[in-house]
XYZ file of C-alpha atoms in Angstrom:
423
model
C -0.024 -0.019 0.043
C 2.938 2.417 0.580
C 3.822 1.934 -3.104
C 0.350 2.784 -4.239
C 0.478 6.019 -2.224
C 2.890 7.424 -4.657
C 0.380 7.309 -7.484
C -0.403 10.665 -9.029
C -3.953 11.769 -9.978
C -3.384 10.373 -13.491
C -2.388 6.964 -12.117
C -5.354 6.933 -9.637
C -7.752 7.745 -12.425
C -6.373 5.130 -14.606
C -6.585 2.500 -11.987
C -10.201 3.566 -11.171
C -11.048 3.159 -14.845
C -9.580 -0.228 -15.032
C -11.430 -1.324 -12.000
C -14.678 -0.060 -13.515
C -13.925 -1.797 -16.692
C -13.252 -4.961 -14.805
C -16.698 -4.828 -13.052
C -18.456 -4.094 -16.418
C -16.595 -7.059 -17.998
C -17.916 -9.366 -15.312
C -21.480 -8.120 -15.613
C -21.400 -8.226 -19.328
C -19.247 -11.377 -19.527
C -16.832 -9.795 -21.864
C -13.447 -11.496 -21.703
C -11.804 -8.990 -24.027
C -12.865 -6.100 -21.790
C -11.554 -7.966 -18.737
C -8.177 -8.259 -20.411
C -8.088 -4.529 -21.093
C -9.210 -3.863 -17.452
C -6.432 -6.005 -16.144
C -3.845 -4.095 -18.289
C -5.124 -0.766 -17.254
C -5.008 -1.654 -13.596
C -1.481 -3.311 -13.840
C -0.007 -0.381 -15.741
C -0.048 2.267 -12.919
C 0.825 -0.369 -10.306
C 3.876 -1.461 -12.239
C 4.940 1.976 -12.844
C 4.605 2.749 -9.004
C 6.648 -0.314 -8.093
C 9.434 0.492 -10.615
C 9.623 4.197 -9.586
C 9.587 3.424 -5.878
C 12.647 1.112 -6.384
C 14.540 3.338 -8.844
C 17.747 5.044 -7.401
C 18.578 8.608 -7.958
C 22.073 8.784 -8.987
C 22.648 12.231 -7.403
C 24.554 13.641 -4.442
C 24.072 17.093 -3.072
C 25.972 19.355 -0.724
C 24.340 22.640 0.578
C 26.184 25.735 1.729
C 24.415 28.771 3.383
C 26.454 31.982 3.398
C 26.455 33.660 5.796
C 25.229 31.310 8.457
C 24.124 34.197 10.634
C 21.989 37.009 9.031
C 19.953 39.810 10.501
C 16.192 40.289 9.932
C 15.811 41.853 6.518
C 19.210 40.784 5.330
C 20.103 38.354 2.562
C 21.802 34.998 2.574
C 22.761 32.930 -0.426
C 22.163 29.246 -0.585
C 24.451 27.110 -2.866
C 23.644 23.540 -3.626
C 26.309 21.458 -5.614
C 24.576 18.583 -7.336
C 26.863 15.812 -8.713
C 25.710 12.936 -10.880
C 26.804 9.513 -9.941
C 24.355 7.582 -12.275
C 21.637 7.871 -14.872
C 18.846 10.235 -14.239
C 15.230 9.151 -14.604
C 13.975 9.413 -18.146
C 11.293 12.011 -17.247
C 13.884 14.374 -15.603
C 14.103 15.249 -11.973
C 12.362 17.936 -9.858
C 14.343 19.367 -6.930
C 12.643 21.154 -4.013
C 14.475 22.664 -1.019
C 12.761 22.842 2.243
C 12.539 26.551 3.315
C 10.588 27.773 6.446
C 7.943 30.498 5.639
C 9.942 33.017 7.717
C 12.698 32.670 5.097
C 10.724 32.854 1.962
C 9.138 30.591 -0.680
C 10.415 27.124 -1.462
C 12.686 27.041 -4.468
C 12.268 24.423 -7.155
C 14.646 23.360 -9.827
C 14.236 20.947 -12.826
C 17.081 18.870 -13.959
C 16.558 17.526 -17.439
C 19.844 15.663 -17.931
C 23.137 15.747 -16.058
C 26.152 13.914 -17.572
C 27.614 11.192 -15.529
C 30.219 12.442 -12.880
C 29.516 16.052 -13.673
C 28.572 18.647 -11.112
C 26.493 21.797 -11.362
C 25.729 24.584 -8.751
C 22.196 25.727 -7.991
C 21.827 29.054 -6.232
C 18.911 30.991 -4.642
C 18.586 33.630 -1.928
C 16.834 33.845 1.424
C 15.412 37.126 2.846
C 14.402 36.348 6.392
C 11.473 38.479 7.846
C 11.540 37.042 11.320
C 14.422 36.234 13.807
C 14.926 32.623 15.019
C 17.030 29.628 14.573
C 15.856 28.311 11.230
C 16.782 25.057 9.392
C 16.897 25.023 5.537
C 16.066 21.587 4.019
C 15.888 18.823 3.419
C 16.580 18.892 -0.240
C 14.123 16.475 -1.989
C 14.480 14.962 -5.482
C 11.112 14.005 -6.983
C 11.258 11.098 -9.384
C 8.479 10.055 -11.859
C 7.850 7.359 -14.342
C 7.869 8.313 -18.080
C 3.949 8.386 -18.193
C 3.601 10.625 -14.998
C 1.513 7.964 -13.148
C 3.614 7.678 -10.018
C 6.076 10.051 -8.096
C 8.199 9.547 -5.050
C 10.564 11.905 -3.131
C 14.187 11.054 -2.200
C 16.171 13.047 0.240
C 19.415 14.291 -1.358
C 20.668 16.548 1.438
C 19.779 17.172 5.115
C 19.150 20.358 6.912
C 21.419 23.308 7.362
C 21.237 25.699 10.369
C 20.641 29.381 9.731
C 20.552 31.851 12.617
C 18.472 34.922 11.880
C 19.497 37.506 14.519
C 17.513 40.693 15.361
C 18.137 43.791 13.285
C 20.621 46.166 15.025
C 19.927 49.894 14.549
C 22.735 52.577 14.762
C 22.574 54.583 17.860
C 24.591 57.694 18.850
C 25.555 59.109 22.201
C 25.693 57.807 25.803
C 23.766 58.792 28.942
C 25.777 61.646 30.703
C 28.487 59.903 32.814
C 27.297 56.381 31.897
C 29.986 53.822 32.590
C 32.496 56.479 33.824
C 33.126 57.761 37.228
C 32.981 61.520 36.501
C 32.454 64.381 38.675
C 29.738 64.092 41.197
C 28.253 60.892 39.711
C 31.582 59.214 40.268
C 31.470 60.334 43.898
C 28.019 59.031 44.377
C 29.129 55.589 43.082
C 32.151 55.730 45.430
C 30.070 56.355 48.433
C 27.610 53.608 47.458
C 30.480 51.066 47.320
C 30.433 50.674 43.551
C 33.174 51.158 40.977
C 36.648 52.495 41.565
C 38.291 55.738 42.586
C 37.970 57.263 39.221
C 37.565 60.991 38.479
C 37.349 61.864 42.184
C 39.003 64.799 43.912
C 41.175 65.138 47.035
C 42.813 67.959 48.947
C 45.881 69.569 47.354
C 49.161 68.359 48.646
C 52.574 70.039 48.348
C 54.132 69.039 45.002
C 50.883 68.304 43.158
C 50.717 69.323 39.538
C 48.644 72.617 39.368
C 47.223 71.457 36.041
C 45.204 68.808 38.029
C 43.523 71.287 40.090
C 39.623 70.868 39.980
C 38.653 74.561 40.208
C 34.949 73.850 40.504
C 35.383 71.764 43.582
C 37.869 74.069 44.877
C 35.479 76.971 44.689
C 32.692 74.978 46.373
C 34.845 73.696 49.173
C 36.929 76.943 49.574
C 40.235 74.912 49.354
C 42.372 73.589 46.697
C 41.183 70.218 45.287
C 43.085 68.094 42.678
C 41.527 65.747 40.368
C 42.607 62.105 40.278
C 43.429 60.313 37.022
C 40.127 59.104 35.414
C 39.749 55.372 34.770
C 36.792 53.575 33.173
C 34.291 52.530 35.791
C 34.103 48.791 35.495
C 30.817 48.311 37.241
C 29.188 47.718 33.947
C 25.530 48.180 32.692
C 22.630 45.869 32.879
C 19.994 45.842 30.126
C 16.688 44.265 31.163
C 14.342 42.940 28.530
C 10.670 42.291 29.335
C 9.753 39.353 27.110
C 6.456 38.388 28.657
C 3.868 37.482 25.965
C 1.224 39.097 28.238
C 3.158 42.476 28.167
C 3.294 42.644 24.283
C 0.906 43.158 21.510
C 0.886 42.389 17.842
C 2.199 39.329 15.821
C 5.088 38.502 13.686
C 7.860 40.829 12.787
C 5.795 43.946 13.576
C 4.871 42.995 17.145
C 5.980 44.964 20.124
C 8.020 42.111 21.336
C 10.214 42.110 18.106
C 10.581 45.835 18.450
C 11.741 45.452 22.133
C 14.235 42.614 21.129
C 15.663 44.775 18.349
C 16.041 47.752 20.640
C 17.703 45.472 23.217
C 20.194 44.172 20.680
C 20.980 47.718 19.589
C 21.556 49.047 23.062
C 23.756 46.064 24.110
C 26.140 46.294 21.099
C 26.206 50.135 21.223
C 27.260 50.085 24.855
C 29.673 47.386 24.285
C 31.441 49.076 21.406
C 31.925 52.040 23.780
C 33.834 49.990 26.156
C 31.061 48.936 28.596
C 30.678 45.596 30.208
C 27.126 44.662 29.258
C 25.002 42.197 31.244
C 21.721 41.193 29.542
C 19.010 39.836 31.852
C 15.225 38.952 31.507
C 12.386 40.328 33.621
C 12.552 37.098 35.702
C 16.220 37.629 36.608
C 17.528 35.035 34.054
C 20.913 36.147 32.677
C 21.024 35.872 28.853
C 24.390 37.249 28.366
C 27.006 38.822 30.729
C 30.449 39.969 31.043
C 30.893 40.535 27.444
C 34.644 41.646 27.056
C 35.726 40.259 23.731
C 34.949 42.759 20.987
C 35.414 40.093 18.296
C 32.622 37.878 19.743
C 30.306 40.355 21.345
C 27.750 40.192 18.445
C 27.470 36.360 18.761
C 27.249 36.346 22.536
C 24.404 38.947 22.554
C 22.546 38.338 19.258
C 22.438 34.590 19.106
C 20.595 34.185 22.475
C 18.198 36.873 21.422
C 17.619 35.065 18.063
C 16.537 31.982 19.927
C 14.406 33.750 22.510
C 10.822 32.669 23.088
C 8.124 34.792 24.830
C 7.736 34.083 28.529
C 4.341 32.901 29.899
C 4.889 34.728 33.143
C 2.033 37.163 33.710
C 3.298 39.663 36.266
C 6.582 41.504 36.566
C 8.240 40.060 39.640
C 11.887 40.911 40.225
C 12.504 39.364 43.625
C 15.637 41.551 43.885
C 17.639 44.346 42.187
C 17.523 43.207 38.412
C 20.517 45.452 37.804
C 22.650 43.722 40.516
C 23.987 47.131 41.640
C 24.969 48.304 38.224
C 23.375 50.899 36.014
C 19.995 49.611 34.539
C 18.423 50.152 31.244
C 15.128 48.478 31.213
C 13.139 47.945 28.078
C 9.547 47.056 29.258
C 6.293 45.940 27.590
C 2.854 46.915 29.129
C 3.808 48.563 32.397
C 1.289 49.416 35.154
C 1.958 51.154 38.490
C 2.204 47.730 40.205
C 5.062 46.844 37.943
C 6.703 50.259 38.296
C 6.539 49.964 42.147
C 8.122 46.458 41.956
C 11.108 47.888 39.958
C 11.524 50.868 42.250
C 11.352 48.778 45.424
C 14.627 47.010 44.570
C 16.597 49.805 42.965
C 18.834 52.146 45.020
C 18.097 55.854 44.229
C 21.702 56.608 43.943
C 22.158 54.276 40.991
C 21.356 55.412 37.517
C 18.060 53.746 36.212
C 16.616 54.266 32.712
C 13.457 52.743 31.179
C 11.987 52.609 27.746
C 8.247 51.960 28.281
C 6.476 50.665 25.177
C 3.047 52.024 24.518
C 1.711 48.552 23.475
C -1.710 49.972 22.919
C -0.230 51.502 19.676
C 0.763 48.121 18.428
C -2.855 46.862 18.714
C -5.168 49.983 18.348
C -8.621 49.690 19.980
C -7.754 46.758 22.184
C -6.161 48.243 25.351
C -7.927 51.499 26.141
C -6.894 51.491 29.805
C -3.266 50.582 28.997
C -2.281 54.168 28.082
C -3.496 55.567 31.360
C -1.704 52.982 33.248
C 1.472 53.597 31.232
C 1.432 57.280 32.108
C 0.913 56.521 35.822
C 3.761 54.180 35.775
C 6.021 56.702 33.972
C 5.120 59.193 36.579
C 5.998 56.822 39.439
C 9.412 55.997 37.897
C 10.167 59.604 37.205
C 9.324 60.483 40.784
C 11.813 57.888 41.973
C 14.640 59.390 39.826
C 14.363 57.151 36.741
C 14.874 58.570 33.254
C 11.809 57.507 31.263
C 10.958 57.428 27.505
C 7.659 56.196 26.142
C 8.057 54.744 22.728
C 5.582 53.965 19.900
C 5.897 51.678 16.861
C 6.452 54.540 14.310
C 9.537 55.724 16.280
C 13.041 55.364 15.074
C 15.054 53.582 17.700
C 17.904 56.074 17.272
C 15.530 58.782 18.318
C 14.408 56.783 21.331
C 17.926 56.276 22.424
C 18.845 59.927 22.068
C 15.839 60.929 24.207
C 16.643 58.218 26.728
C 20.142 59.713 27.186
C 18.652 63.130 27.768
C 16.021 61.787 30.109
C 18.743 60.081 32.194
C 20.217 63.582 32.734
C 16.885 65.307 33.435
C 15.264 62.402 35.276
C 12.007 63.136 33.443
C 9.608 61.307 31.283
C 9.357 61.913 27.529
C 6.943 60.554 24.910
C 8.457 60.220 21.553
C 6.272 60.177 18.411
C 7.045 60.121 14.735
C 7.192 63.854 14.586
C 9.525 64.289 17.548
C 9.007 64.716 21.300
C 5.659 65.147 22.939
């Protein structure tokens, strides 16, 4: 029966016609019609048996370059087909398995390929959704000369392709972020974080007058000298809220995909400016941390984000300081005053805290009327606790959101960013 499963519509119709002719021959007692009926039934069966046992004299090797590509990018697939035997008379149809997120399935028809010859087949992939995808398997469809049966043969297995989030270019840094400069450095020193970088002390005989910090000297009414500034190695924690209940929309235009892309952009931007970046989820799980190798920072941050699935946790429950004493940049989905209070409860006021609040109602208009009000209340609470807050919407450019977040960190205020600018 497995052999008959390979019959095409033509083969099935021919077999049905033969069976009908056989029944008629028995009713009419026509032996000649019975002979014809037997022949008509046997022909598709014989074609199916021979086709199922035929061998495809082909071997295939697939290459995907590059094997990591951002959403919206392009990857090229090359399949080298080599002939090790005779092709079926009716030719061979090749079809490579491609997930819907990468595009349509390519098909190729090989009429004839000389023995021991090789030809390359190429096509392009344009992924629209992040994730760890698998291209393949490559199937060769063989048919009989009459087109009554067809069977698939696997010529090549699957090849892994990592589709990472799209990274947007950002400019600027929050004032004093990652550096112990001026008063902010002193605050970190008093709170037991960082190193003695860019702090001042009393002038001592023999000190270089070029290191006198005149502003501190004027404020304290005595000469103060500036110590050598060194990068503050406390690092920055980026928190991503990936709860499915906190996001709206589906596919590549959902608020979750926007948040993931923003998170990837922020992490790589900070790392390229010398920051140690720690990426955590809203449940405290560390996705990437202590990224120090510039050559591998993209892989360590983007690959875990590519494979990230939404969390089924309903509420934002930190259970502790999500920043672990470091500066915190939180990228949050639907946020209400309860979630804002939970974040504030575990964050020291002397430590920099920034938040991008997604107006998820804008990703699904008409579905969350009360969400906008709760969002404003949550932003007001965070601002009152010293957080820098930006409210972002889907039409926003991420570079603008980041620029305003840097300013909000200085002012400690809340800003709503729209397509036209700042509201």
